[in-house]
């Protein structure tokens, strides 16, 4: 077994690998950029080596610096995590040349599966179902259009070396191909150094299901069941679960055996994932097709660990050290259900714009996961596990992936696992930047999610006008009104006790008018009862003025509430939504109705940069006529290109930014007449 390994990655996955290595008695080395100098994974490792500036292209993506760090520290092996150099054949070859073990699959398998075009040919030869499409090289946009017309719309354009949702565009028409082909090439070149693109038929009502593979160097290959990853946004997974609510035992066996055959065909060992696209329109489950194979550990690996109690990182290390798998296919079971939500630094209320900045407050529902070696320990604390690599006061920068943490819950049933997600998300406190906690909580509560009727179009279909928060029932609003009035009373009670502020003591108000979404609720606070609109509400909570989180029991239901004080009340976050709550003593509320409402200024004539980023392209000049929906500019942020379109027709009056400029949030790119 290795005595010392280096983790060629950062963030939560670096922390994850370090924890298991330490439990196995293996020393660890971290490598870090300028941006990660104070990151938790750097402190957690036994040794740490600085490898360069913040941009990944100058640090984490330079193989020579990783190898130099191995030599400097005496590391015998490298775990690449995911992303960065994890699927670079040149990196694995360079390590081998230096006698350093690569904790991953053989170079030949990485090369065969890393090229999406060649991998489809190999899959077909191995007897794996493949999606109809064009797997040769595409010359230019006109060639792409001809191919798409022959395949039949809709089609998916993908960068051959792509991954992580980057370098992908769905085209329903010829115009979509013309607009998106060059963008796919650019993203492939910028992210992966390869601008080749392939085109394939887009499967309607598709489900994204993947099979976890694990093999050793002695020819043993197993499949560790499936994961359902259908809920995606811009082809980036948001929710993952294991097992899938769609997959039957017969499907699981058929999928697993095909994926093992593919792995065997390329001499695979270590952990890997075969991604499949499955037609949700076919209830037989026989319409499944090979998409790609990820020759590395997946972000969503914890859900597989939860239901199988197999530590995938430990197995990767043991396989790299030459050990045989200590299990057979018959030993792989499914125990319970696990769901993972990716907590991202993005603002779902503003079209999921990337959000960078400092984590002014970071309080996960449980402490970060620790590897105690117990099989059920992979399920966290009472079925709640947090894998993270950030800290309160730290920064989520523009240089790397926007993921803040992974929240994993396990329970005996799917419904219970989803309920644990909702409760844990309510208790997850993040301040200082935008995040998607409300959004993933809304998904967990959504009737369609609960039914298991999932496709990759779930988010687009269920939130066609964008996300405005999970809808609140009348019952929930009544509960929030009771909590708001109770908190307001406690704050008023403290205020009246401030010495010297009043000539004599006064009782705090007991009758409040609480307005939620323009609906007023009359709340009476007495010593022994709380009533809303004359109906008593059972309320149990502890609140001290200044508290930001309240754990309450209301009407027999436990509910977590995050609270911010505003000028006229509170911003209450719970159950997947932010509620603006006005809470005034009733006599003041009656007078406030006479106040004149302030109307915000009209900013529609400006094209405003919605996030910090790089202006990649500007499609118009001063004096140009534009129409509604016309692409005006492209801004790159967190490795993704965002097309900014005209909200109204008009003529460009002035241009205030040029391609190549770094823009701040709310910077004015151009103004319309």
XYZ file of C-alpha atoms in Angstrom:
673
model
C 0.000 0.000 0.000
C 1.100 3.563 -0.670
C 2.590 5.553 2.184
C 1.995 8.989 0.676
C -0.303 10.215 -2.104
C -0.771 13.614 -3.723
C -4.231 14.976 -4.556
C -4.088 16.894 -7.843
C -7.306 18.791 -7.205
C -8.986 21.273 -4.901
C -12.180 21.974 -2.974
C -14.539 19.334 -1.686
C -13.127 16.424 -3.681
C -9.627 17.102 -2.338
C -11.068 17.058 1.192
C -12.958 13.852 0.401
C -9.848 11.995 -0.786
C -7.693 13.272 2.076
C -10.170 12.027 4.704
C -10.227 8.481 3.360
C -6.460 8.400 2.839
C -5.902 9.435 6.460
C -8.303 6.757 7.658
C -6.255 4.226 5.670
C -3.048 5.477 7.320
C -1.756 7.158 4.163
C -0.082 10.569 4.308
C -1.366 13.217 1.906
C -0.010 16.109 -0.110
C -2.157 18.999 -1.335
C -1.289 21.323 -4.193
C -2.828 24.785 -4.258
C -3.040 28.002 -6.251
C -2.922 31.561 -4.936
C -6.734 31.590 -4.651
C -6.720 28.462 -2.442
C -3.915 29.350 -0.039
C -6.282 29.311 2.968
C -8.652 26.606 1.729
C -9.641 23.764 4.093
C -8.060 21.040 1.945
C -4.681 22.769 2.243
C -4.893 22.772 6.042
C -6.220 19.211 6.100
C -3.331 17.635 4.166
C -0.085 16.578 5.841
C 1.902 18.683 3.362
C 0.969 21.385 0.853
C 2.814 22.715 -2.202
C 2.055 26.004 -3.934
C 1.794 25.550 -7.715
C 0.943 28.950 -9.169
C -1.562 31.748 -9.789
C -5.337 31.431 -9.444
C -6.265 30.582 -13.065
C -6.371 26.794 -13.455
C -4.450 27.029 -16.724
C -1.508 28.377 -14.729
C -1.736 25.975 -11.794
C -3.982 22.902 -11.550
C -3.779 22.141 -15.279
C 0.027 22.117 -15.497
C 1.181 18.516 -15.202
C 4.843 19.435 -14.729
C 4.032 21.343 -11.544
C 2.116 18.372 -10.141
C 4.974 16.005 -10.919
C 7.493 18.417 -9.398
C 5.380 18.496 -6.206
C 5.409 14.671 -6.127
C 9.191 14.611 -6.376
C 9.559 17.348 -3.768
C 7.397 15.517 -1.211
C 8.068 11.893 -2.108
C 4.469 11.148 -3.050
C 4.203 7.676 -4.612
C 0.829 8.150 -6.277
C -1.586 10.844 -7.475
C -5.362 10.929 -7.092
C -6.711 13.367 -9.712
C -10.265 13.791 -8.363
C -12.531 14.948 -11.175
C -12.100 17.711 -13.724
C -8.689 19.319 -14.283
C -6.176 16.554 -15.246
C -8.316 13.563 -14.248
C -8.965 12.420 -17.834
C -5.779 13.647 -19.544
C -3.849 10.742 -21.032
C -0.743 12.905 -21.253
C -0.835 13.401 -17.471
C -1.185 9.697 -16.712
C 1.653 8.941 -19.168
C 3.890 11.604 -17.614
C 3.311 10.117 -14.153
C 4.121 6.637 -15.399
C 7.359 7.913 -16.962
C 8.412 9.199 -13.546
C 7.420 5.994 -11.738
C 4.487 7.649 -9.986
C 1.251 5.650 -9.747
C -1.958 7.115 -11.175
C -4.989 6.403 -8.993
C -7.310 5.857 -11.900
C -7.774 3.744 -15.021
C -5.114 2.738 -17.583
C -4.017 5.250 -20.197
C -5.520 3.208 -23.021
C -8.977 3.288 -21.438
C -8.795 7.042 -20.812
C -7.807 7.639 -24.432
C -10.475 5.323 -25.821
C -13.300 6.758 -23.733
C -12.114 10.381 -23.609
C -12.802 10.894 -27.296
C -16.583 10.895 -27.638
C -16.375 10.073 -31.315
C -14.068 7.065 -30.929
C -15.814 5.882 -27.761
C -19.104 5.524 -29.621
C -17.432 3.333 -32.220
C -15.923 1.145 -29.477
C -19.248 0.949 -27.636
C -20.970 -0.234 -30.785
C -18.304 -2.898 -31.332
C -18.744 -4.074 -27.708
C -22.465 -4.601 -28.260
C -23.614 -1.495 -26.411
C -26.616 0.428 -27.731
C -25.570 3.795 -29.236
C -27.552 6.903 -30.214
C -27.942 7.526 -33.974
C -25.645 10.334 -35.101
C -22.603 11.490 -37.047
C -19.308 10.464 -35.473
C -16.870 11.756 -38.103
C -15.123 15.124 -38.026
C -17.275 18.107 -38.978
C -15.612 20.623 -41.282
C -17.594 23.816 -40.673
C -21.021 25.271 -39.914
C -22.436 24.409 -43.338
C -21.314 20.809 -42.909
C -22.943 20.760 -39.465
C -26.198 22.030 -40.959
C -26.206 19.308 -43.634
C -25.554 16.594 -41.055
C -28.283 17.893 -38.741
C -30.807 17.980 -41.559
C -29.975 14.360 -42.436
C -30.253 13.102 -38.829
C -33.490 15.018 -38.213
C -34.207 17.567 -35.500
C -33.792 17.936 -32.625
C -30.049 17.237 -32.539
C -27.382 17.735 -29.884
C -24.028 19.312 -30.766
C -21.233 18.265 -28.402
C -17.552 19.032 -28.064
C -15.720 15.734 -28.570
C -13.522 16.260 -25.503
C -16.263 17.946 -23.474
C -17.648 17.142 -20.064
C -19.350 18.698 -17.054
C -22.086 20.182 -19.235
C -19.653 22.353 -21.189
C -19.487 22.441 -24.975
C -23.060 21.322 -25.588
C -25.960 22.911 -27.516
C -29.412 21.575 -28.339
C -30.677 22.556 -31.788
C -34.317 22.329 -32.852
C -33.831 24.122 -36.163
C -31.222 24.884 -38.797
C -30.931 28.396 -37.354
C -30.046 26.939 -33.942
C -27.195 25.003 -35.561
C -25.908 28.097 -37.326
C -25.998 30.131 -34.092
C -24.554 27.461 -31.806
C -21.966 25.448 -33.738
C -19.111 27.977 -33.446
C -19.912 28.543 -29.764
C -19.617 24.794 -29.084
C -16.243 24.755 -30.874
C -15.020 27.726 -28.794
C -16.100 26.192 -25.499
C -14.418 22.909 -26.434
C -11.198 24.683 -27.350
C -11.186 26.975 -24.296
C -12.075 24.287 -21.745
C -10.439 21.182 -23.196
C -7.997 22.299 -25.890
C -9.981 20.433 -28.572
C -12.480 22.105 -30.921
C -13.819 18.960 -32.613
C -17.606 18.607 -32.484
C -19.965 15.691 -33.111
C -23.721 15.677 -33.645
C -26.292 13.099 -32.561
C -30.043 12.644 -32.424
C -31.660 14.111 -29.309
C -33.827 11.511 -27.558
C -37.273 12.840 -26.635
C -38.392 12.594 -22.986
C -34.851 11.535 -22.114
C -33.737 10.288 -18.737
C -30.055 10.440 -17.830
C -29.067 7.254 -16.031
C -25.519 6.192 -15.306
C -23.930 2.946 -14.181
C -21.074 2.961 -11.660
C -18.265 0.620 -12.703
C -15.489 -0.703 -10.470
C -12.684 -2.959 -11.694
C -9.274 -4.182 -10.589
C -6.035 -5.026 -12.435
C -6.820 -8.743 -12.263
C -9.759 -8.693 -14.679
C -12.581 -8.345 -12.157
C -15.196 -5.736 -13.154
C -18.447 -5.010 -11.288
C -21.342 -2.626 -11.731
C -22.468 -0.906 -8.525
C -26.040 -0.207 -9.620
C -27.291 2.999 -11.214
C -27.768 6.676 -10.477
C -30.597 8.825 -11.808
C -29.176 12.176 -12.947
C -32.031 13.484 -15.101
C -32.587 16.787 -13.318
C -30.104 19.068 -15.057
C -29.747 22.703 -16.023
C -27.718 23.551 -19.104
C -26.620 19.899 -19.135
C -25.098 20.311 -15.670
C -26.460 17.863 -13.106
C -28.316 19.441 -10.193
C -29.945 16.473 -8.426
C -28.700 12.882 -8.383
C -30.185 9.850 -6.681
C -29.595 6.148 -6.308
C -31.282 3.939 -7.215
C -33.428 5.304 -10.062
C -37.214 5.326 -9.594
C -37.497 4.255 -13.266
C -35.074 1.344 -13.420
C -36.335 -2.184 -12.836
C -34.180 -5.121 -11.782
C -34.296 -6.405 -15.368
C -33.171 -3.006 -16.736
C -30.444 -2.744 -14.124
C -29.012 -6.115 -15.111
C -29.151 -5.347 -18.855
C -27.565 -1.918 -18.439
C -24.958 -3.168 -16.008
C -23.876 -6.086 -18.153
C -23.525 -3.913 -21.282
C -21.470 -1.363 -19.339
C -19.220 -4.092 -17.917
C -18.725 -5.423 -21.461
C -17.645 -1.954 -22.610
C -15.243 -1.608 -19.667
C -13.793 -5.045 -20.372
C -13.327 -4.155 -24.051
C -10.939 -1.335 -23.109
C -9.189 -3.181 -20.255
C -10.706 -0.913 -17.632
C -9.854 -0.869 -13.944
C -10.514 1.608 -11.073
C -13.796 3.518 -10.677
C -15.610 4.773 -13.754
C -19.082 5.711 -14.888
C -20.937 4.813 -18.069
C -23.570 7.415 -18.859
C -26.720 6.319 -20.659
C -29.595 8.208 -22.206
C -32.878 6.375 -21.660
C -36.146 7.055 -23.436
C -38.739 7.846 -20.795
C -41.372 7.318 -23.474
C -40.561 3.589 -23.539
C -41.964 1.926 -20.394
C -40.148 -1.324 -21.226
C -36.843 0.374 -20.377
C -35.198 -1.285 -23.373
C -34.516 2.031 -25.177
C -31.258 2.952 -23.495
C -28.191 4.228 -25.349
C -24.537 4.855 -24.577
C -23.620 8.521 -24.152
C -20.072 8.504 -22.818
C -17.822 7.001 -20.198
C -16.273 9.148 -17.502
C -12.957 7.545 -16.638
C -12.777 9.026 -13.169
C -14.674 9.466 -9.934
C -18.002 11.293 -10.371
C -19.211 14.282 -8.356
C -22.272 12.242 -7.391
C -20.394 9.178 -6.124
C -21.657 9.589 -2.506
C -25.180 8.401 -3.369
C -23.729 5.112 -4.590
C -21.643 4.861 -1.425
C -24.764 5.408 0.669
C -26.809 2.574 -0.856
C -23.950 0.061 -1.276
C -21.794 1.011 1.740
C -18.749 0.725 -0.560
C -16.099 3.445 -0.250
C -15.226 4.259 -3.870
C -12.171 6.366 -3.025
C -10.736 3.586 -0.876
C -11.363 1.072 -3.651
C -9.610 3.319 -6.197
C -6.548 3.539 -3.964
C -6.475 -0.226 -3.327
C -6.862 -1.022 -7.037
C -4.039 1.376 -7.938
C -1.861 -0.410 -5.394
C -2.523 -3.711 -7.182
C -5.047 -5.263 -4.781
C -7.904 -7.472 -5.945
C -11.494 -6.438 -5.319
C -12.685 -8.020 -2.090
C -16.253 -8.371 -3.390
C -18.176 -10.029 -6.188
C -21.220 -8.908 -8.175
C -23.427 -10.929 -5.828
C -22.137 -8.875 -2.882
C -23.397 -5.585 -4.385
C -26.736 -4.740 -2.795
C -29.144 -1.801 -2.658
C -29.943 -0.642 0.862
C -32.338 2.295 1.075
C -32.335 5.448 -1.050
C -29.918 8.361 -1.366
C -30.354 11.814 -2.918
C -27.664 14.427 -3.599
C -28.271 18.110 -4.265
C -25.449 20.286 -5.535
C -25.403 23.604 -3.696
C -24.151 26.127 -6.243
C -23.060 29.768 -6.091
C -25.728 30.972 -8.502
C -28.885 33.039 -8.173
C -32.002 31.126 -9.306
C -34.114 34.267 -8.841
C -32.019 36.036 -11.517
C -31.931 33.357 -14.171
C -29.274 31.266 -12.359
C -26.576 33.852 -12.932
C -23.210 32.847 -11.459
C -22.514 34.492 -8.126
C -19.034 35.101 -6.793
C -17.930 36.655 -3.535
C -17.234 36.039 0.108
C -19.117 33.568 2.247
C -20.062 36.019 4.969
C -21.961 33.218 6.672
C -21.618 29.489 6.042
C -23.397 27.095 8.387
C -24.225 23.656 6.923
C -26.967 21.597 8.608
C -24.345 19.127 9.895
C -20.567 19.292 10.098
C -18.598 18.267 7.031
C -18.494 14.502 6.463
C -15.780 12.585 8.274
C -14.605 9.111 7.259
C -14.791 6.935 10.363
C -14.445 3.702 8.397
C -17.895 2.362 9.287
C -19.965 1.239 6.306
C -23.041 3.168 7.420
C -20.790 6.124 8.225
C -20.926 7.007 4.534
C -24.482 8.168 5.285
C -23.388 11.057 7.492
C -25.191 12.130 10.658
C -28.694 10.664 10.974
C -28.833 10.253 7.214
C -27.508 13.753 6.384
C -24.051 14.161 4.845
C -22.304 17.339 3.661
C -19.240 17.150 1.418
C -17.695 20.594 1.174
C -14.418 22.410 0.793
C -15.292 25.971 1.790
C -15.353 27.893 5.051
C -17.066 30.887 6.579
C -15.140 33.980 5.511
C -13.727 32.236 2.448
C -14.349 33.272 -1.142
C -16.064 31.581 -4.054
C -13.979 32.912 -6.931
C -14.617 33.299 -10.638
C -11.744 30.952 -11.465
C -13.321 27.617 -10.579
C -16.534 25.633 -10.544
C -19.372 27.407 -8.647
C -20.206 24.428 -6.406
C -20.209 25.309 -2.710
C -21.130 21.922 -1.264
C -22.892 18.640 -1.876
C -25.821 17.762 0.388
C -26.536 14.040 0.548
C -29.392 12.406 2.436
C -30.117 8.724 2.962
C -33.238 6.950 4.196
C -35.029 3.660 3.739
C -37.439 5.161 1.174
C -37.189 7.794 -1.560
C -39.846 9.982 0.072
C -38.037 9.978 3.402
C -34.725 10.845 1.723
C -36.408 13.810 -0.033
C -37.992 14.955 3.247
C -34.561 14.912 4.883
C -33.268 17.048 2.017
C -35.997 19.644 2.609
C -35.297 19.823 6.347
C -31.522 19.990 5.819
C -31.831 22.690 3.138
C -34.000 24.773 5.484
C -31.184 24.613 8.037
C -28.394 25.396 5.511
C -27.275 29.004 6.108
C -25.351 30.819 3.364
C -24.946 34.589 3.151
C -22.767 36.867 1.052
C -23.557 35.522 -2.392
C -26.397 34.026 -4.370
C -27.108 30.306 -3.948
C -29.603 27.739 -5.186
C -30.827 26.300 -1.878
C -34.400 27.485 -2.418
C -34.402 26.039 -5.914
C -33.295 22.521 -5.008
C -35.686 22.544 -2.044
C -38.508 23.448 -4.429
C -37.542 20.473 -6.607
C -37.620 18.140 -3.607
C -41.187 19.300 -2.866
C -42.407 19.264 -6.473
C -45.220 16.742 -7.110
C -43.592 15.631 -10.357
C -40.288 14.910 -8.616
C -42.061 13.023 -5.854
C -43.810 10.893 -8.486
C -40.476 9.977 -10.113
C -41.609 11.268 -13.531
C -38.251 12.761 -14.477
C -36.612 13.803 -17.742
C -33.642 16.008 -18.578
C -36.196 18.681 -19.514
C -37.647 18.791 -15.990
C -36.345 22.245 -15.063
C -37.165 23.868 -18.409
C -40.650 22.343 -18.408
C -41.569 23.069 -14.796
C -39.993 26.543 -14.594
C -40.487 27.964 -18.123
C -40.667 31.550 -16.847
C -37.774 31.146 -14.454
C -37.743 30.367 -10.758
C -39.677 32.583 -8.360
C -39.628 30.347 -5.312
C -41.606 27.281 -4.327
C -45.329 28.043 -4.066
C -46.450 28.462 -0.460
C -49.681 26.870 0.707
C -52.177 28.871 2.729
C -51.359 26.646 5.684
C -47.657 27.576 5.450
C -48.445 31.303 5.178
C -50.528 31.129 8.359
C -47.609 29.476 10.146
C -45.164 32.113 8.910
C -47.518 34.890 9.982
C -47.595 33.444 13.497
C -43.787 33.194 13.618
C -43.315 36.733 12.263
C -45.641 38.241 14.850
C -43.991 36.294 17.671
C -40.529 37.472 16.577
C -41.752 41.060 16.181
C -43.184 40.955 19.705
C -39.886 39.679 21.126
C -37.968 42.441 19.352
C -40.407 45.088 20.571
C -40.130 43.721 24.097
C -36.358 44.055 24.021
C -36.577 47.578 22.585
C -38.811 48.797 25.406
C -36.252 47.606 27.963
C -33.400 49.736 26.622
C -32.587 51.975 29.587
C -33.258 55.688 29.206
C -35.115 55.465 25.910
C -38.612 55.806 27.391
C -39.941 57.709 30.373
C -41.787 54.694 31.720
C -42.180 51.025 30.722
C -44.664 50.163 28.003
C -46.048 46.807 26.997
C -45.009 45.589 23.524
C -47.715 45.479 20.857
C -49.786 42.311 20.930
C -51.937 42.804 17.845
C -50.057 42.647 14.534
C -50.975 42.844 10.880
C -48.680 40.500 8.944
C -48.733 40.776 5.151
C -47.400 37.914 3.016
C -47.691 38.131 -0.779
C -50.231 40.975 -0.432
C -52.442 38.892 1.887
C -52.925 40.404 5.366
C -53.151 38.191 8.445
C -54.353 39.510 11.807
C -52.221 37.963 14.548
C -52.879 38.248 18.282
C -50.041 37.401 20.688
C -51.159 36.564 24.224
C -49.274 35.015 27.131
C -50.749 31.574 26.556
C -51.878 31.590 22.920
C -51.152 32.798 19.384
C -54.096 33.274 17.034
C -54.091 34.039 13.302
C -57.341 35.461 11.926
C -59.015 34.302 15.125
C -57.794 30.687 14.908
C -55.302 29.425 17.480
C -51.961 28.180 16.142
C -49.841 25.723 18.132
C -46.405 27.335 18.178
C -43.231 26.217 19.926
C -39.960 28.036 19.318
C -37.083 29.787 21.009
C -36.024 33.192 19.716
C -33.573 35.752 21.014
C -33.368 39.043 19.107
C -30.435 38.708 16.742
C -31.000 35.033 15.933
C -30.840 34.327 12.206
C -32.171 30.796 12.314
C -35.238 29.491 14.106
C -36.124 25.851 14.630
C -39.851 25.871 15.262
C -42.633 23.368 15.782
C -45.840 24.727 14.312
C -49.037 22.732 14.322
C -47.087 19.555 15.038
C -44.649 20.123 12.111
C -40.947 20.871 12.512
C -39.815 23.722 10.280
C -36.524 25.564 9.915
C -36.683 29.295 9.201
C -33.897 31.661 8.167
C -34.664 35.240 9.146
C -33.428 38.654 8.028
C -34.788 41.871 9.539
C -36.033 44.547 7.114
C -37.338 48.067 7.659
C -40.970 46.968 7.856
C -40.656 43.312 8.777
C -38.615 40.320 7.720
C -37.279 38.277 4.844
C -38.151 34.713 5.742
C -36.521 31.824 3.883
C -38.007 28.381 4.241
C -39.426 25.514 2.235
C -37.777 26.622 -1.008
C -38.764 30.294 -1.139
C -37.930 33.730 0.191
C -40.963 35.533 1.576
C -41.072 39.297 2.029
C -43.097 39.709 5.190
C -44.397 43.069 6.368
C -45.116 42.961 10.088
C -46.553 46.099 11.694
C -48.644 46.821 14.771
C -52.211 46.894 13.476
C -52.746 50.587 14.246
C -49.600 51.468 12.219
C -50.531 49.077 9.412
C -53.830 50.924 8.977
C -51.934 54.186 8.437
C -49.264 52.660 6.159
C -51.856 51.975 3.492
C -51.833 55.713 2.728
C -48.118 55.752 1.886
C -47.180 56.364 -1.775
C -45.446 53.369 -3.379
C -42.008 54.015 -4.915
C -41.732 52.946 -8.559
C -38.312 51.589 -9.633
C -36.601 53.268 -12.618
C -36.888 51.751 -16.116
C -33.548 50.125 -17.016
C -34.793 48.263 -20.096
C -32.874 50.531 -22.483
C -29.554 49.383 -21.017
C -27.776 46.068 -21.609
C -26.418 45.394 -18.138
C -23.826 42.742 -17.303
C -25.673 40.349 -14.965
C -22.572 38.826 -13.394
C -18.811 39.428 -13.078
C -17.174 38.030 -16.199
C -15.253 38.459 -19.429
C -16.908 40.082 -22.449
C -16.129 37.466 -25.119
C -18.099 38.913 -28.021
C -20.131 42.006 -28.926
C -22.453 41.477 -31.886
C -23.637 45.060 -32.499
C -22.192 48.524 -33.004
C -23.402 52.045 -32.352
C -26.313 52.877 -34.666
C -27.330 49.257 -35.317
C -30.996 48.327 -35.275
C -31.845 45.379 -32.999
C -34.945 43.251 -32.482
C -36.346 41.569 -29.362
C -34.398 38.392 -28.543
C -31.455 39.234 -30.802
C -28.051 38.159 -29.347
C -26.141 41.309 -28.379
C -23.162 40.084 -26.392
C -21.527 36.986 -24.883
C -20.140 37.054 -21.334
C -18.028 34.208 -19.974
C -18.255 33.485 -16.243
C -17.185 30.392 -14.310
C -16.121 28.638 -17.526
C -19.553 29.036 -19.174
C -20.606 31.362 -21.998
C -23.790 33.388 -21.409
C -25.599 34.980 -24.363
C -27.186 38.351 -23.538
C -30.186 39.182 -25.728
C -32.170 42.350 -26.449
C -35.213 42.803 -24.222
C -36.755 45.364 -26.574
C -36.391 46.545 -30.164
C -34.489 49.740 -30.864
C -31.284 51.372 -32.044
C -27.940 51.156 -30.239
C -27.167 54.633 -28.902
C -23.743 53.951 -27.389
C -21.351 51.080 -26.638
C -19.522 51.218 -23.306
C -17.464 47.997 -23.358
C -15.344 46.054 -25.824
C -14.534 42.328 -26.198
C -11.724 41.246 -23.909
C -12.767 43.527 -21.043
C -13.481 42.142 -17.573
C -16.842 43.451 -16.418
C -18.268 43.909 -12.949
C -21.829 42.965 -12.110
C -24.323 45.642 -13.282
C -21.742 47.208 -15.632
C -23.476 48.876 -18.599
C -22.385 47.224 -21.853
C -24.484 49.359 -24.177
C -27.396 51.794 -24.200
C -30.395 51.865 -26.536
C -32.066 55.036 -27.797
